[in-house]
PDB file of C-alpha atoms in Angstrom:
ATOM      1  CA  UNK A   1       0.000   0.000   0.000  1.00 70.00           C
ATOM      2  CA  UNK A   2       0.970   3.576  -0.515  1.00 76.00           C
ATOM      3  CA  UNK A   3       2.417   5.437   1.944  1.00 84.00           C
ATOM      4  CA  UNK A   4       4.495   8.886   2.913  1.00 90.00           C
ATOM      5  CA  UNK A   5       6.736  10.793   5.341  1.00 93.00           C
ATOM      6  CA  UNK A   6       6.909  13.732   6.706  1.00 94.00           C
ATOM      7  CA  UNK A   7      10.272  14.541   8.405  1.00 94.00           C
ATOM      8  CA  UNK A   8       9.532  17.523   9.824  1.00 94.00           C
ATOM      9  CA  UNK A   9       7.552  17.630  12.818  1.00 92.00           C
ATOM     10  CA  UNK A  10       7.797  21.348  13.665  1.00 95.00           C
ATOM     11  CA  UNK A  11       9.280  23.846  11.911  1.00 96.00           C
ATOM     12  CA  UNK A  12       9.164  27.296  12.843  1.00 97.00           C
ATOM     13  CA  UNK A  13       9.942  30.509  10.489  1.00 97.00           C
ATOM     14  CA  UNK A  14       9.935  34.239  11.302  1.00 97.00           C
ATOM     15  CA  UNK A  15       7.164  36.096   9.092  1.00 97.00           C
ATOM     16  CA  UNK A  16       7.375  36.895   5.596  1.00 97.00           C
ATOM     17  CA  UNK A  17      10.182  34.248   5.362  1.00 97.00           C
ATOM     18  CA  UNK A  18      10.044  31.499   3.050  1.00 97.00           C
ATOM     19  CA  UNK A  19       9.150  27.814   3.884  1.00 97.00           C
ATOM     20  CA  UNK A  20       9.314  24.546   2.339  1.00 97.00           C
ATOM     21  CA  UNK A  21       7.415  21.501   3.644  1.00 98.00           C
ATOM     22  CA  UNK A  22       8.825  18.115   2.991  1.00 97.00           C
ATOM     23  CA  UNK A  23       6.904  15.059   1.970  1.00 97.00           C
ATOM     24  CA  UNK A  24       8.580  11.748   0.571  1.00 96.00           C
ATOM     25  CA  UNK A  25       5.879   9.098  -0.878  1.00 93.00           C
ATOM     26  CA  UNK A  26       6.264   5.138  -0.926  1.00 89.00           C
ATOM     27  CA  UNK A  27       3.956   3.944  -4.146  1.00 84.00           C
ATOM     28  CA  UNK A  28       5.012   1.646  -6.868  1.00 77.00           C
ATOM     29  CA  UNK A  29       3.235   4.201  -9.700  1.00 79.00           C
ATOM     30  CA  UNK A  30       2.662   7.571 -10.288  1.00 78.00           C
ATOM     31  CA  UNK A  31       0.802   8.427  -7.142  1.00 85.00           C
ATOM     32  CA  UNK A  32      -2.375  10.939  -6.812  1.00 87.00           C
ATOM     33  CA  UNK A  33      -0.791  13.658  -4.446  1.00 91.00           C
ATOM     34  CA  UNK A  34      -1.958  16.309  -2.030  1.00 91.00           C
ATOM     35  CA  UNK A  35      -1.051  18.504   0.624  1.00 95.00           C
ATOM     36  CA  UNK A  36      -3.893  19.466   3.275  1.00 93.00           C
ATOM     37  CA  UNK A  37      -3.737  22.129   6.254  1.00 93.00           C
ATOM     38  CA  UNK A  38      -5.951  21.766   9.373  1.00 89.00           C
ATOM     39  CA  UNK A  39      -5.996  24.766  11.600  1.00 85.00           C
ATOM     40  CA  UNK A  40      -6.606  24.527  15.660  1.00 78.00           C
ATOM     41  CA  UNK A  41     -10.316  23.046  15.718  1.00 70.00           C
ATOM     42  CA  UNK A  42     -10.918  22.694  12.105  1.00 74.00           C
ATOM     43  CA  UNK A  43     -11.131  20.050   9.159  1.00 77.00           C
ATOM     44  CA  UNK A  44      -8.859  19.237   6.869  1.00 85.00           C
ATOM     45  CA  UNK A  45      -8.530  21.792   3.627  1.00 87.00           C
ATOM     46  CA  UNK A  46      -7.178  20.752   0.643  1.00 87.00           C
ATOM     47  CA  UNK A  47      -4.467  22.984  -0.371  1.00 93.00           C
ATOM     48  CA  UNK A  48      -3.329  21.528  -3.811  1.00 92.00           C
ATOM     49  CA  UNK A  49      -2.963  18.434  -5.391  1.00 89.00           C
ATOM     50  CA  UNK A  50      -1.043  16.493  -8.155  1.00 90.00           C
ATOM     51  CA  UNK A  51      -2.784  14.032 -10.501  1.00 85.00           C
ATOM     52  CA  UNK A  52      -1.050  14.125 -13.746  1.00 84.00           C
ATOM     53  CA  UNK A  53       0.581  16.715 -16.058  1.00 87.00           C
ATOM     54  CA  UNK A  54       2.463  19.888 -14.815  1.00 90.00           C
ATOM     55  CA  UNK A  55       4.841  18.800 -11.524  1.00 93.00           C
ATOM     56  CA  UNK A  56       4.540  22.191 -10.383  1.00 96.00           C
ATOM     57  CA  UNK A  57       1.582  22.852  -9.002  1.00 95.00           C
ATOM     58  CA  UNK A  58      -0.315  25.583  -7.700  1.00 96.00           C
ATOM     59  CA  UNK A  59      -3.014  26.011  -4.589  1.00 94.00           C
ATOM     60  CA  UNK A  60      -4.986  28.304  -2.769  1.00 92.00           C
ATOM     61  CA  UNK A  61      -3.551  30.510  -0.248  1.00 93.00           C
ATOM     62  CA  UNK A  62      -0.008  31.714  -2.124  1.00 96.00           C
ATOM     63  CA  UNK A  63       1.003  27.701  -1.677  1.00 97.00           C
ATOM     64  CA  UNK A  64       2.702  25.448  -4.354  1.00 97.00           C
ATOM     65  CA  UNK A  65       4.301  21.990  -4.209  1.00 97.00           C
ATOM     66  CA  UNK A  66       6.332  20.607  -7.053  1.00 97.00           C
ATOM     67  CA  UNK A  67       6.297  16.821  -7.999  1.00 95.00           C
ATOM     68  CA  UNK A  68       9.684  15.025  -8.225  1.00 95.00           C
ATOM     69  CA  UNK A  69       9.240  11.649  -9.386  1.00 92.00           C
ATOM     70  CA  UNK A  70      13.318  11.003  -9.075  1.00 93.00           C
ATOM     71  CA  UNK A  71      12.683  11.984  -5.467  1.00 94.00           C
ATOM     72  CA  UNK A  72       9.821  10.797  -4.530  1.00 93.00           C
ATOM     73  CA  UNK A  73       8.527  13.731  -3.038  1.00 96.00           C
ATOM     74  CA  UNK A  74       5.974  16.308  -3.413  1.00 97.00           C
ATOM     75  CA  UNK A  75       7.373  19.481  -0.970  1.00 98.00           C
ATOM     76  CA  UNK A  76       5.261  22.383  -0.256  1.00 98.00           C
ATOM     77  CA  UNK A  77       6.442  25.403  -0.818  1.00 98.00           C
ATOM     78  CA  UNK A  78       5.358  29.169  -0.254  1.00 98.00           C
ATOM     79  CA  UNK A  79       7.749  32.402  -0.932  1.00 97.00           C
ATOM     80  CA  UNK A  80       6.116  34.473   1.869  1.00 97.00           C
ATOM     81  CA  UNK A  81       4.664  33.269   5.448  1.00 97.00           C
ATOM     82  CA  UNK A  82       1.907  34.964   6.994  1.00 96.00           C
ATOM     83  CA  UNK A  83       1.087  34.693  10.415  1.00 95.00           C
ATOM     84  CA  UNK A  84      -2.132  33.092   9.615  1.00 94.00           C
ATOM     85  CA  UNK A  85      -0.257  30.488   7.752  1.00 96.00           C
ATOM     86  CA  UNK A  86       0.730  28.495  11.342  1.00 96.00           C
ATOM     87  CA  UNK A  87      -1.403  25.533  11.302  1.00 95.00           C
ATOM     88  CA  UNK A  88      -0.999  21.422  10.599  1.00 93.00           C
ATOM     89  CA  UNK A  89      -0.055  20.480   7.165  1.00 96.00           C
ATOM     90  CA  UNK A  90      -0.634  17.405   6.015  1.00 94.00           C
ATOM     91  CA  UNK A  91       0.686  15.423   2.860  1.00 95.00           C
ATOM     92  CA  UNK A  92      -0.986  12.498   1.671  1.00 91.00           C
ATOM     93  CA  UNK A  93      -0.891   9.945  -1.031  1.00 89.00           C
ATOM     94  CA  UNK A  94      -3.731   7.983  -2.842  1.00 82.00           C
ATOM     95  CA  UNK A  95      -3.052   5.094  -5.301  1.00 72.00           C
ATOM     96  CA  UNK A  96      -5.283   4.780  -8.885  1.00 67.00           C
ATOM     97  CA  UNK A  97      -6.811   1.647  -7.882  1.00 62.00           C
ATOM     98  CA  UNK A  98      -8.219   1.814  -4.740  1.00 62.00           C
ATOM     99  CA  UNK A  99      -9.850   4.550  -2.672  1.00 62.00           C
ATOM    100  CA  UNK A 100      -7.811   4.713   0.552  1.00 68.00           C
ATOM    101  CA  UNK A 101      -5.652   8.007   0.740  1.00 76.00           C
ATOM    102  CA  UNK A 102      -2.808   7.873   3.170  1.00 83.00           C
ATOM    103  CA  UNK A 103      -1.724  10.760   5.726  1.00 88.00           C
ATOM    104  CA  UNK A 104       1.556  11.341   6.627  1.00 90.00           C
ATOM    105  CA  UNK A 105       2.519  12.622  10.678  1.00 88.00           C
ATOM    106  CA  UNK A 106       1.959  16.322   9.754  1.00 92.00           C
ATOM    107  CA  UNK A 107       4.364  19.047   9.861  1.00 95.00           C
ATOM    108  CA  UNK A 108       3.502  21.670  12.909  1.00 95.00           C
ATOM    109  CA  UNK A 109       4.017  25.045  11.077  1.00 97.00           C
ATOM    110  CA  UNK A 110       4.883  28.401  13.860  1.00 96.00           C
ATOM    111  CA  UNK A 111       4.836  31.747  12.589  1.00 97.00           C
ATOM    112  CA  UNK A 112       7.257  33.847  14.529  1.00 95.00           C
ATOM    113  CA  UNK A 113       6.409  37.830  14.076  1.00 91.00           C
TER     114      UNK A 113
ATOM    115  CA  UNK B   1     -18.094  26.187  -1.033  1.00 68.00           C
ATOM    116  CA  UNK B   2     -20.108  23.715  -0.186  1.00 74.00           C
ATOM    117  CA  UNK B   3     -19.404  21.776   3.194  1.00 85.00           C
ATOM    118  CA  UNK B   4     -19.401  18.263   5.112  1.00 90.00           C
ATOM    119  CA  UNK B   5     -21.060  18.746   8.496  1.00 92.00           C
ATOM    120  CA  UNK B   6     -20.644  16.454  11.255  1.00 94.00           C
ATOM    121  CA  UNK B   7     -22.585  15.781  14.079  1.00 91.00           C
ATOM    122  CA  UNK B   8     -21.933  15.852  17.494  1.00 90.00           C
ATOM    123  CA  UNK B   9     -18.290  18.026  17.395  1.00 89.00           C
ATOM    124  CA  UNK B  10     -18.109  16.240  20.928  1.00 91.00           C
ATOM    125  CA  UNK B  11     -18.935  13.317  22.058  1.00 94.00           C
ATOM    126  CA  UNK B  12     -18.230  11.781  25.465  1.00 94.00           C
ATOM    127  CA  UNK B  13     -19.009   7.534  26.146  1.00 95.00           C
ATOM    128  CA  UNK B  14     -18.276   4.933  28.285  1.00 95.00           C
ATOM    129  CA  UNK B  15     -16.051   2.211  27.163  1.00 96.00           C
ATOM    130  CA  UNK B  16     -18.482  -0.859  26.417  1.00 96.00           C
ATOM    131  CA  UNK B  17     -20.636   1.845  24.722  1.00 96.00           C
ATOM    132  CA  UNK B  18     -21.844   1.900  21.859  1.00 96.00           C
ATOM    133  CA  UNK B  19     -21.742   5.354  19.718  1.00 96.00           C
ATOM    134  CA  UNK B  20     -22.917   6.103  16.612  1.00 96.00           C
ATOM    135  CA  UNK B  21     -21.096   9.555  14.580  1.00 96.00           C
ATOM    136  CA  UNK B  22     -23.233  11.296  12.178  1.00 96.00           C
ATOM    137  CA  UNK B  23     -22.278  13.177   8.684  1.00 96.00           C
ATOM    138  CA  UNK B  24     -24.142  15.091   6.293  1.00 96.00           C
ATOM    139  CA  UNK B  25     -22.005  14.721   2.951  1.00 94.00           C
ATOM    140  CA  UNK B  26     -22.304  16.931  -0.022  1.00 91.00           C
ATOM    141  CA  UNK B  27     -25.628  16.435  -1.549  1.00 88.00           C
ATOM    142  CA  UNK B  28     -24.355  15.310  -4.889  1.00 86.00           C
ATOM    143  CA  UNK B  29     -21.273  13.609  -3.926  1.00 88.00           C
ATOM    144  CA  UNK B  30     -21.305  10.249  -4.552  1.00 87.00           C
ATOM    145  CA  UNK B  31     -17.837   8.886  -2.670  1.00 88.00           C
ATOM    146  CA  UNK B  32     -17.903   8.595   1.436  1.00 92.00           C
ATOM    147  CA  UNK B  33     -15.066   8.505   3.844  1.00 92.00           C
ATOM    148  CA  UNK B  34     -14.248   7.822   7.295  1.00 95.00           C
ATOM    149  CA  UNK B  35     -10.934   8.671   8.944  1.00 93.00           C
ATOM    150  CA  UNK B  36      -9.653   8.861  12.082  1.00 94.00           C
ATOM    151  CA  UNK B  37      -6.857  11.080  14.390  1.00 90.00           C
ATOM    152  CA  UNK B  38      -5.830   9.983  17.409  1.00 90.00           C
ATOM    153  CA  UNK B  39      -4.171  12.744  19.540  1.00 84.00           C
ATOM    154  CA  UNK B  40      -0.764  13.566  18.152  1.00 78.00           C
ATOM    155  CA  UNK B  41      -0.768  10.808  15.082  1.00 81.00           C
ATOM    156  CA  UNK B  42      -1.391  10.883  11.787  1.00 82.00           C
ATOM    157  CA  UNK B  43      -4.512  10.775   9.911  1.00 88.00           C
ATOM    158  CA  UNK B  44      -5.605   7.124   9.059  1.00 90.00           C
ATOM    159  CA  UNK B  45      -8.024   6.294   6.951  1.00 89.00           C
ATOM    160  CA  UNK B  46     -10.727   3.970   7.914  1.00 94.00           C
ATOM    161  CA  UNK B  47     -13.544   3.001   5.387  1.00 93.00           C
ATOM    162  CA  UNK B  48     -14.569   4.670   1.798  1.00 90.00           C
ATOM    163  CA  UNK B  49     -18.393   3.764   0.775  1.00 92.00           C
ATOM    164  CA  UNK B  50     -19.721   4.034  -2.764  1.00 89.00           C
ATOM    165  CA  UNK B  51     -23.106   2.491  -3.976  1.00 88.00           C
ATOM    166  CA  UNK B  52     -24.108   1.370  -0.986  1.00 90.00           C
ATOM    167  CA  UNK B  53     -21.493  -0.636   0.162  1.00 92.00           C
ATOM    168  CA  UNK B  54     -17.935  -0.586   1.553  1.00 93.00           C
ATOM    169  CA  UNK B  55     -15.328   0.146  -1.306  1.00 88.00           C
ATOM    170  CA  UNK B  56     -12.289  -0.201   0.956  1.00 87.00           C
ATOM    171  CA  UNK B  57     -11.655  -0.554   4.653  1.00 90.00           C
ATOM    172  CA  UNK B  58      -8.054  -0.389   6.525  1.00 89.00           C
ATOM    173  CA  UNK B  59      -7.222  -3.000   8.948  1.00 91.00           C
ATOM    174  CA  UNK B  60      -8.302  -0.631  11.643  1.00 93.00           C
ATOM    175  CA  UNK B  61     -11.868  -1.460  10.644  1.00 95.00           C
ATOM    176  CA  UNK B  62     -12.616  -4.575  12.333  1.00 93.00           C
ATOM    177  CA  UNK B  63     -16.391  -5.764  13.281  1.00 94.00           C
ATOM    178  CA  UNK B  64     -16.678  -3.426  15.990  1.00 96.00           C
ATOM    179  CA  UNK B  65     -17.114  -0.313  13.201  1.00 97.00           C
ATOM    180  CA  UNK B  66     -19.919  -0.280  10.858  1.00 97.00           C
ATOM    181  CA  UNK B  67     -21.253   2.285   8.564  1.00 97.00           C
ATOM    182  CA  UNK B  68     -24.711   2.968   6.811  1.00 95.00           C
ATOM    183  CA  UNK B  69     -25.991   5.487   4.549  1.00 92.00           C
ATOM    184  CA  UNK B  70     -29.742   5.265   6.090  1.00 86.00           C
ATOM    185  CA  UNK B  71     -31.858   7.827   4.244  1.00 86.00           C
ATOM    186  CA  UNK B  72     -29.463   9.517   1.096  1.00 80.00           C
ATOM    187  CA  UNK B  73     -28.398  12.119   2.930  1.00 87.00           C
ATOM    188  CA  UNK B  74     -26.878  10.748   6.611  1.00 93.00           C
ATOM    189  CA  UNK B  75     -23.703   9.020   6.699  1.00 96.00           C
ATOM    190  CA  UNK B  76     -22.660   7.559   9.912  1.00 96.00           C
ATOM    191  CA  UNK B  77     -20.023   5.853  11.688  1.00 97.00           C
ATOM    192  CA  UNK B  78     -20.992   3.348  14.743  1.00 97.00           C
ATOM    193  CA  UNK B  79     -18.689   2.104  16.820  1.00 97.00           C
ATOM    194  CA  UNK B  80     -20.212  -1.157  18.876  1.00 95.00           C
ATOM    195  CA  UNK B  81     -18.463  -1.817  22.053  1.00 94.00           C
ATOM    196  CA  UNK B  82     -16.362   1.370  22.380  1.00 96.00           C
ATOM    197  CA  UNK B  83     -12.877   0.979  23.722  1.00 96.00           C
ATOM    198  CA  UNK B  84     -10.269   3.317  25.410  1.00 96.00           C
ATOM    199  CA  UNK B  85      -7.890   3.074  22.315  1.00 95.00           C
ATOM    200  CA  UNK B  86     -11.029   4.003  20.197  1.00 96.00           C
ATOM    201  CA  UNK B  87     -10.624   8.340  21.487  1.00 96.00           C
ATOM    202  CA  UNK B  88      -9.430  10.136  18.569  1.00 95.00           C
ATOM    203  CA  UNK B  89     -11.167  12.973  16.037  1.00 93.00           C
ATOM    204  CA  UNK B  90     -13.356  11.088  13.388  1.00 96.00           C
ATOM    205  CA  UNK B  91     -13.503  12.891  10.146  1.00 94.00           C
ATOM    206  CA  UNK B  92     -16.322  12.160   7.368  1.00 95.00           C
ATOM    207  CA  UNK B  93     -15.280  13.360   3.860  1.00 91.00           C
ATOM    208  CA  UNK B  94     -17.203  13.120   0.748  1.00 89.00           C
ATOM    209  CA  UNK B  95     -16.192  13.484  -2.996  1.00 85.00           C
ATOM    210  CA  UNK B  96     -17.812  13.781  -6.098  1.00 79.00           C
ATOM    211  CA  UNK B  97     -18.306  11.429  -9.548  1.00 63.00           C
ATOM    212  CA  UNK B  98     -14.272  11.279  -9.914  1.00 58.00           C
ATOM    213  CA  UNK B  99     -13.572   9.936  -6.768  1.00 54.00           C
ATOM    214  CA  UNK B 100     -10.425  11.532  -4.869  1.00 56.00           C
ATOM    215  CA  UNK B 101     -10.961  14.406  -7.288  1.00 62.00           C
ATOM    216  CA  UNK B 102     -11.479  16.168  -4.224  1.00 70.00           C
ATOM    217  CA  UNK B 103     -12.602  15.676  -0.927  1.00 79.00           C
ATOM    218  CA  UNK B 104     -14.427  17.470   1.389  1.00 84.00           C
ATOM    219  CA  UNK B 105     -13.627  17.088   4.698  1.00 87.00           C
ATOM    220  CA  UNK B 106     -15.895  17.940   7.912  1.00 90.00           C
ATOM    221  CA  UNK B 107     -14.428  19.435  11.057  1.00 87.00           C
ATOM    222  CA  UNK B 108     -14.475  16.261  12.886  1.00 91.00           C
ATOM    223  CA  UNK B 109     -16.102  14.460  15.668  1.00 94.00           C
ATOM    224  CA  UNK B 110     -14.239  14.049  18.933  1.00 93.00           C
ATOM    225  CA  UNK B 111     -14.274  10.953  20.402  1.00 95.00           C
ATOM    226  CA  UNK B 112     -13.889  10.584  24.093  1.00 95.00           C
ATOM    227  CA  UNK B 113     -14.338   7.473  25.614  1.00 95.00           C
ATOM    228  CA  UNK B 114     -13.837   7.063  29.763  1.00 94.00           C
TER     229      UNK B 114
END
């Protein structure tokens, strides 16, 4: 079954930095990718995802994540934290024949000002 | 955008219990997930549900869980005999004709068994 890691537990950045989320994947073809944040309280909202074509790809909220099949990894990127940007982030991997999707451990994301 | 509501955001058993979690998916989606977070772990996926019947179920699924799509528009989750190790946040998600096109997830149901 597919599966994927997240290294980072917590990172923290000082405002208006950039960040980069890392997420490694474990599937045997080209995976169905996506990267999910989940605020204090909330559900999970889909950021941006990869199913075929471009490997850059962009999402809501400023966010991108490029696909690197060499790699195995699909890391999230953004140029410029805000402060509302500290939250969970999630990266998780489905397969194209079944409909389980797979979570990695999150990746704690502090906003210093 | 449309949303996935779940119903209760709280809910507080006793172990032997059983509990039953409620979700209203999108009204035309046709996909229907279960997953589960226990405190400080990573998401896990549970059960998907298409056509009226289980698609896919993880290992955590054993007979204990259950889920039914009563009336076309409730989606629930019931848990027999709760246990201890069964506390976590339980999130429904739905998607639409294309599968993991994109799911909608609800804001969870926390789980709380004592």
């Amino acid at each position: 079954a597919q599966s994927v890691t997240q290294p980072d537990i917590h990172i923290t950045v000082s405002e208006g930095a950039s960040l980069e989320l890392r997420c490694n994947y474990s599937y045997g073809a080209t995976p169905y990718l996506f990267w999910y944040v989940q605020s204090p309280g909330q559900g999970l909202q889909l950021l941006l995802k990869y199913f075929s074509g471009d490997t850059l790809v962009q999402g809501i909220k400023g966010f991108e994540a490029e696909f690197k099949r060499s790699q195995s990894s699909f890391n999230l990127r953004k140029p410029s934290v805000h402060w509302s940007d500290a939250a969970e982030y999630f990266c998780a991997v489905g397969a194209r024949n079944n409909n389980d999707m797979r979570f990695g451990a999150g990746t704690r994301l502090t906003v210093k000002p | 955008e449309p949303e996935v509501t779940q119903t209760p955001s709280h809910q507080v058993t006793q172990m032997g219990q059983e509990v039953i979690l409620r979700c209203v998916p999108i009204s035309n989606h046709l996909y229907f997930y279960w997953y589960r977070q226990i405190l400080g772990q990573k998401v896990e996926f549970l059960v998907s549900f298409y056509n009226n019947e289980i698609s896919e179920k993880s290992e955590i699924f054993d007979d204990q869980f259950s889920v039914e799509r009563p009336d076309g528009s409730n989606f629930t989750l019931k848990i027999r005999s709760t246990k201890l190790e069964d506390s976590a946040m339980y999130f429904c998600a739905s998607s639409g004709h294309l599968s993991r096109e994109k799911l909608f997830f609800g804001s969870g149901t926390q789980l709380s068994v004592l």
